[in-house]
């Protein structure tokens, strides 16, 4: 097919490829399988794919082979370098995807890379969409992710049956805009986490009951989705990851890199993000403390250390 538009997506004839079966990706792929789609997966460590294979998925030996067997390929991996290798590499997705096929990258990656992939896909008469997500592991399991899509609006609309299985998608604009939205989301969410951490540390020092504190503020200006997801866990020192802290350090770093790369506009203005810079340092404190594999809400441990508490 020349474009994805003429043939609607249905479980009976749309083949799905999936790359990335970590905390988020495995749950998202499982939902696609539950919806009746044929799914082929690629994993650098095939043993991690056993649960999906038991659910009916098939295994590919390379991203290229996976793409050859797929109409739509999703990827959600660690970082921009992984995306570049898996999608643009010599045995990558675009080397195997047939004309009209679509590569959907759901990794939190660099906007410039998303635009590069889009250009490379169009040169092969394929399409690409950048569609990073937010909502943690519970959102992935329950199909309640926020999905930020960049790319051709018609292709995003065509993909809607698949996106609806995973959550709610918003088309943010051209290629790269989905990734820019995710970075802005991380800047916002990171600030909320740091604020919640400081609020909890202050409340504890003031002698407040922390559970009562969260209940008291949840419907006020201090309440947030971040508090709903992580507040109780932070009180209980439950820092099991729903997403690794090393990823938010990466995302905040990409945001600061984009700001540094951007030139002044015609009025001499540049973007300055002092809060994001400070918060990146605080989250990086977790890495320095050897806590890079903890959840992002573990940033409260850094605030506690700064206050003399282990």
Short mmCIF file of C-alpha atoms in Angstrom, two decimals:
data_model
loop_
_atom_site.label_atom_id
_atom_site.label_comp_id
_atom_site.label_asym_id
_atom_site.label_seq_id
_atom_site.Cartn_x
_atom_site.Cartn_y
_atom_site.Cartn_z
CA UNK A 1 0.00 0.00 0.00
CA UNK A 2 1.23 3.52 -0.79
CA UNK A 3 0.00 5.12 2.44
CA UNK A 4 -1.57 3.67 5.57
CA UNK A 5 -4.85 5.52 5.04
CA UNK A 6 -6.84 3.22 2.68
CA UNK A 7 -6.84 0.10 4.87
CA UNK A 8 -8.24 0.44 8.39
CA UNK A 9 -6.43 -1.13 11.33
CA UNK A 10 -8.10 -4.32 12.55
CA UNK A 11 -6.83 -7.38 14.45
CA UNK A 12 -7.61 -9.58 11.47
CA UNK A 13 -5.13 -8.05 9.05
CA UNK A 14 -2.83 -5.57 10.85
CA UNK A 15 0.43 -7.11 12.02
CA UNK A 16 2.14 -5.44 14.99
CA UNK A 17 5.85 -5.42 15.79
CA UNK A 18 7.01 -4.53 19.30
CA UNK A 19 10.49 -3.58 20.49
CA UNK A 20 11.05 -2.86 24.18
CA UNK A 21 9.63 -5.10 26.89
CA UNK A 22 10.61 -3.36 30.10
CA UNK A 23 8.25 -2.21 32.84
CA UNK A 24 6.14 -0.12 30.47
CA UNK A 25 6.59 -1.88 27.15
CA UNK A 26 5.69 -5.37 28.35
CA UNK A 27 2.37 -4.15 29.76
CA UNK A 28 1.56 -2.16 26.63
CA UNK A 29 2.37 -5.07 24.31
CA UNK A 30 0.27 -7.39 26.47
CA UNK A 31 -2.75 -5.12 25.97
CA UNK A 32 -2.25 -5.22 22.19
CA UNK A 33 -2.17 -9.01 22.35
CA UNK A 34 -5.29 -9.06 24.53
CA UNK A 35 -7.06 -7.02 21.86
CA UNK A 36 -6.50 -9.85 19.38
CA UNK A 37 -3.64 -8.51 17.29
CA UNK A 38 -0.82 -10.64 15.95
CA UNK A 39 2.35 -9.39 17.63
CA UNK A 40 5.99 -10.16 16.92
CA UNK A 41 8.55 -8.98 19.46
CA UNK A 42 12.28 -8.35 19.41
CA UNK A 43 14.33 -8.46 22.61
CA UNK A 44 18.08 -8.26 23.05
CA UNK A 45 17.56 -10.76 25.86
CA UNK A 46 14.92 -13.19 24.53
CA UNK A 47 14.33 -14.65 28.00
CA UNK A 48 12.58 -11.39 28.94
CA UNK A 49 9.98 -12.08 26.25
CA UNK A 50 8.77 -15.36 27.75
CA UNK A 51 5.58 -13.94 29.27
CA UNK A 52 4.54 -12.34 25.98
CA UNK A 53 5.44 -15.47 24.03
CA UNK A 54 3.26 -17.50 26.39
CA UNK A 55 0.46 -15.03 25.65
CA UNK A 56 0.80 -15.70 21.91
CA UNK A 57 3.47 -13.33 20.65
CA UNK A 58 6.13 -14.44 18.20
CA UNK A 59 9.87 -13.75 18.40
CA UNK A 60 12.04 -12.04 15.77
CA UNK A 61 15.83 -12.32 15.67
CA UNK A 62 16.45 -8.68 14.67
CA UNK A 63 14.61 -5.36 14.28
CA UNK A 64 14.87 -5.80 10.52
CA UNK A 65 13.19 -9.21 10.59
CA UNK A 66 10.53 -7.88 12.95
CA UNK A 67 9.76 -5.01 10.56
CA UNK A 68 9.58 -7.35 7.59
CA UNK A 69 6.81 -9.23 9.44
CA UNK A 70 4.91 -6.11 10.59
CA UNK A 71 2.68 -3.33 9.29
CA UNK A 72 3.13 -1.13 12.37
CA UNK A 73 6.24 -1.28 14.57
CA UNK A 74 6.22 0.17 18.09
CA UNK A 75 9.40 0.84 20.04
CA UNK A 76 9.83 1.92 23.65
CA UNK A 77 13.44 1.56 24.75
CA UNK A 78 15.98 3.29 26.95
CA UNK A 79 17.32 6.36 25.20
CA UNK A 80 17.97 8.15 21.92
CA UNK A 81 21.07 6.06 21.17
CA UNK A 82 19.01 2.87 21.44
CA UNK A 83 16.33 4.34 19.17
CA UNK A 84 18.89 5.38 16.55
CA UNK A 85 20.45 1.92 16.48
CA UNK A 86 17.18 -0.03 16.48
CA UNK A 87 15.37 2.13 13.91
CA UNK A 88 18.07 3.61 11.68
CA UNK A 89 20.83 0.99 12.07
CA UNK A 90 21.95 -1.35 9.24
CA UNK A 91 19.66 -4.12 10.52
CA UNK A 92 17.11 -1.68 11.94
CA UNK A 93 13.38 -1.23 11.56
CA UNK A 94 13.54 1.00 8.48
CA UNK A 95 15.72 -1.52 6.67
CA UNK A 96 12.88 -4.06 6.86
CA UNK A 97 9.67 -2.00 6.85
CA UNK A 98 7.74 -2.19 3.59
CA UNK A 99 6.38 0.93 1.83
CA UNK A 100 3.33 2.20 3.68
CA UNK A 101 4.49 0.72 6.97
CA UNK A 102 4.62 2.86 10.10
CA UNK A 103 7.28 3.10 12.81
CA UNK A 104 5.92 4.46 16.10
CA UNK A 105 8.57 5.38 18.64
CA UNK A 106 7.19 5.69 22.17
CA UNK A 107 10.58 6.14 23.81
CA UNK A 108 11.31 9.48 25.50
CA UNK A 109 13.81 10.60 22.92
CA UNK A 110 15.25 13.74 21.33
CA UNK A 111 12.91 15.78 19.09
CA UNK A 112 15.65 16.18 16.48
CA UNK A 113 16.00 12.39 16.22
CA UNK A 114 12.24 12.05 15.71
CA UNK A 115 12.47 14.46 12.79
CA UNK A 116 15.44 12.56 11.37
CA UNK A 117 13.54 9.28 11.56
CA UNK A 118 10.52 10.87 9.87
CA UNK A 119 12.68 12.07 6.97
CA UNK A 120 14.34 8.66 6.62
CA UNK A 121 10.96 6.89 6.74
CA UNK A 122 9.46 9.09 4.04
CA UNK A 123 12.50 8.45 1.82
CA UNK A 124 11.52 4.75 1.98
CA UNK A 125 7.82 5.54 1.40
CA UNK A 126 7.09 4.67 5.03
CA UNK A 127 5.82 6.80 7.89
CA UNK A 128 6.95 7.51 11.42
CA UNK A 129 5.24 8.92 14.49
CA UNK A 130 6.88 9.98 17.73
CA UNK A 131 4.49 9.09 20.54
CA UNK A 132 6.10 9.10 24.00
CA UNK A 133 3.89 8.38 26.98
CA UNK A 134 3.23 9.35 30.59
CA UNK A 135 1.30 7.51 33.27
CA UNK A 136 3.74 5.09 34.89
CA UNK A 137 3.36 1.31 35.02
CA UNK A 138 -0.21 1.45 36.33
CA UNK A 139 -1.23 3.50 33.30
CA UNK A 140 0.45 0.99 31.00
CA UNK A 141 -1.32 -1.96 32.62
CA UNK A 142 -4.75 -0.31 32.71
CA UNK A 143 -4.61 1.39 29.29
CA UNK A 144 -4.69 4.89 30.78
CA UNK A 145 -1.49 6.36 29.41
CA UNK A 146 -1.25 9.92 28.16
CA UNK A 147 0.22 9.66 24.66
CA UNK A 148 1.81 12.69 22.98
CA UNK A 149 1.97 12.22 19.22
CA UNK A 150 4.02 14.07 16.63
CA UNK A 151 3.83 13.48 12.90
CA UNK A 152 1.33 13.43 10.05
CA UNK A 153 -2.17 13.98 11.43
CA UNK A 154 -3.72 11.47 9.08
CA UNK A 155 -1.32 8.74 10.14
CA UNK A 156 -1.95 9.52 13.82
CA UNK A 157 -5.69 9.27 13.19
CA UNK A 158 -5.18 5.99 11.33
CA UNK A 159 -3.30 4.59 14.33
CA UNK A 160 -6.12 5.52 16.72
CA UNK A 161 -7.46 1.96 17.20
CA UNK A 162 -4.06 0.95 18.57
CA UNK A 163 -3.50 4.09 20.62
CA UNK A 164 -6.92 3.67 22.28
CA UNK A 165 -5.85 0.28 23.60
CA UNK A 166 -2.99 1.97 25.47
CA UNK A 167 -4.54 5.26 26.54
CA UNK A 168 -5.52 8.69 25.28
CA UNK A 169 -3.54 10.28 22.47
CA UNK A 170 -3.18 13.98 21.70
CA UNK A 171 -1.76 14.99 18.33
CA UNK A 172 0.72 17.73 19.26
CA UNK A 173 1.82 18.73 15.75
CA UNK A 174 4.54 17.85 13.28
CA UNK A 175 7.28 15.29 13.75
CA UNK A 176 9.21 15.92 16.97
CA UNK A 177 6.34 17.69 18.71
CA UNK A 178 5.39 14.57 20.65
CA UNK A 179 8.90 14.38 22.06
CA UNK A 180 8.90 18.09 22.90
CA UNK A 181 5.62 17.60 24.77
CA UNK A 182 7.11 14.69 26.74
CA UNK A 183 10.11 16.78 27.76
CA UNK A 184 7.77 19.56 28.91
CA UNK A 185 5.76 16.93 30.80
CA UNK A 186 8.91 15.72 32.56
CA UNK A 187 9.90 19.26 33.47
CA UNK A 188 6.45 19.74 35.01
CA UNK A 189 6.23 16.34 36.70
CA UNK A 190 9.78 16.55 38.03
CA UNK A 191 9.02 19.90 39.63
CA UNK A 192 5.88 18.42 41.20
CA UNK A 193 7.87 15.51 42.65
CA UNK A 194 10.51 17.79 44.13
CA UNK A 195 7.80 20.03 45.59
CA UNK A 196 5.95 17.06 47.06
CA UNK A 197 9.21 15.76 48.55
CA UNK A 198 9.93 19.08 50.22
CA UNK A 199 6.34 19.38 51.45
CA UNK A 200 6.51 15.92 53.05
CA UNK A 201 9.88 16.62 54.68
CA UNK A 202 8.60 19.94 56.05
CA UNK A 203 5.33 18.39 57.26
CA UNK A 204 7.18 15.60 59.05
CA UNK A 205 9.56 18.09 60.70
CA UNK A 206 6.51 20.09 61.82
CA UNK A 207 5.08 17.00 63.51
CA UNK A 208 2.17 16.45 61.12
CA UNK A 209 0.69 13.06 60.35
CA UNK A 210 1.84 12.55 56.76
CA UNK A 211 -1.18 10.52 55.64
CA UNK A 212 -3.47 13.18 57.05
CA UNK A 213 -1.37 15.85 55.36
CA UNK A 214 -1.84 14.26 51.94
CA UNK A 215 -5.57 13.83 52.52
CA UNK A 216 -5.87 17.47 53.59
CA UNK A 217 -4.18 18.95 50.54
CA UNK A 218 -5.36 16.59 47.80
CA UNK A 219 -8.27 18.79 46.70
CA UNK A 220 -6.38 22.06 47.07
CA UNK A 221 -3.72 23.72 44.96
CA UNK A 222 -1.09 21.32 46.31
CA UNK A 223 -2.92 18.24 45.07
CA UNK A 224 -1.76 16.57 41.86
CA UNK A 225 -1.69 13.35 39.87
CA UNK A 226 1.92 12.99 41.03
CA UNK A 227 0.71 12.98 44.63
CA UNK A 228 -1.97 10.39 43.81
CA UNK A 229 0.59 8.10 42.19
CA UNK A 230 3.48 8.49 44.59
CA UNK A 231 2.50 10.24 47.84
CA UNK A 232 1.66 7.12 49.86
CA UNK A 233 4.69 5.28 48.45
CA UNK A 234 6.98 8.13 49.49
CA UNK A 235 5.61 8.03 53.04
CA UNK A 236 6.19 4.27 53.19
CA UNK A 237 9.68 4.44 51.62
CA UNK A 238 8.41 2.23 48.79
CA UNK A 239 10.67 3.22 45.94
CA UNK A 240 10.06 0.28 43.63
CA UNK A 241 10.31 1.70 40.12
CA UNK A 242 7.40 2.53 37.89
CA UNK A 243 10.03 4.22 35.73
CA UNK A 244 13.72 4.49 36.57
CA UNK A 245 15.10 7.77 37.88
CA UNK A 246 17.91 7.59 35.32
CA UNK A 247 15.26 8.20 32.67
CA UNK A 248 13.98 11.46 34.13
CA UNK A 249 17.59 12.63 34.45
CA UNK A 250 17.93 11.84 30.74
CA UNK A 251 14.69 13.64 29.86
CA UNK A 252 15.49 16.77 31.84
CA UNK A 253 18.95 16.73 30.28
CA UNK A 254 17.42 16.59 26.80
CA UNK A 255 15.25 19.57 27.64
CA UNK A 256 18.26 21.56 28.79
CA UNK A 257 20.19 20.45 25.70
CA UNK A 258 17.38 21.64 23.41
CA UNK A 259 17.39 25.01 25.19
CA UNK A 260 21.16 25.28 24.81
CA UNK A 261 20.99 24.37 21.12
CA UNK A 262 18.26 26.89 20.31
CA UNK A 263 19.36 30.28 19.05
CA UNK A 264 17.80 33.60 20.00
CA UNK A 265 14.57 34.46 18.23
CA UNK A 266 14.13 37.65 16.21
CA UNK A 267 13.50 39.58 19.44
CA UNK A 268 16.65 38.32 21.12
CA UNK A 269 14.85 35.95 23.47
CA UNK A 270 16.05 32.56 24.67
CA UNK A 271 14.40 30.02 26.95
CA UNK A 272 15.76 29.81 30.50
CA UNK A 273 14.76 26.87 32.74
CA UNK A 274 16.35 27.37 36.17
CA UNK A 275 13.94 24.99 37.91
CA UNK A 276 14.59 22.17 35.44
CA UNK A 277 18.36 22.66 35.86
CA UNK A 278 18.10 22.49 39.65
CA UNK A 279 15.75 19.52 39.58
CA UNK A 280 18.07 17.63 37.23
CA UNK A 281 20.79 18.07 39.84
CA UNK A 282 18.50 16.76 42.58
CA UNK A 283 17.47 13.68 40.59
CA UNK A 284 21.12 13.20 39.62
CA UNK A 285 21.81 13.04 43.35
CA UNK A 286 20.00 9.71 43.36
CA UNK A 287 22.40 8.43 40.71
CA UNK A 288 25.34 9.65 42.77
CA UNK A 289 23.94 7.78 45.77
CA UNK A 290 23.68 4.56 43.75
CA UNK A 291 19.89 4.75 43.48
CA UNK A 292 19.53 5.03 39.69
CA UNK A 293 17.29 1.95 39.49
CA UNK A 294 14.82 3.26 42.05
CA UNK A 295 11.61 4.99 41.05
CA UNK A 296 11.55 8.70 40.34
CA UNK A 297 9.66 9.35 43.59
CA UNK A 298 12.82 8.34 45.42
CA UNK A 299 13.98 11.94 44.95
CA UNK A 300 12.63 12.48 48.47
CA UNK A 301 15.70 10.56 49.71
CA UNK A 302 17.89 13.34 48.32
CA UNK A 303 15.84 16.01 50.10
CA UNK A 304 16.07 13.99 53.31
CA UNK A 305 19.85 13.69 52.99
CA UNK A 306 20.12 17.44 52.51
CA UNK A 307 18.24 17.74 55.82
CA UNK A 308 20.57 15.36 57.62
CA UNK A 309 18.33 12.29 57.41
CA UNK A 310 19.44 9.01 55.86
#
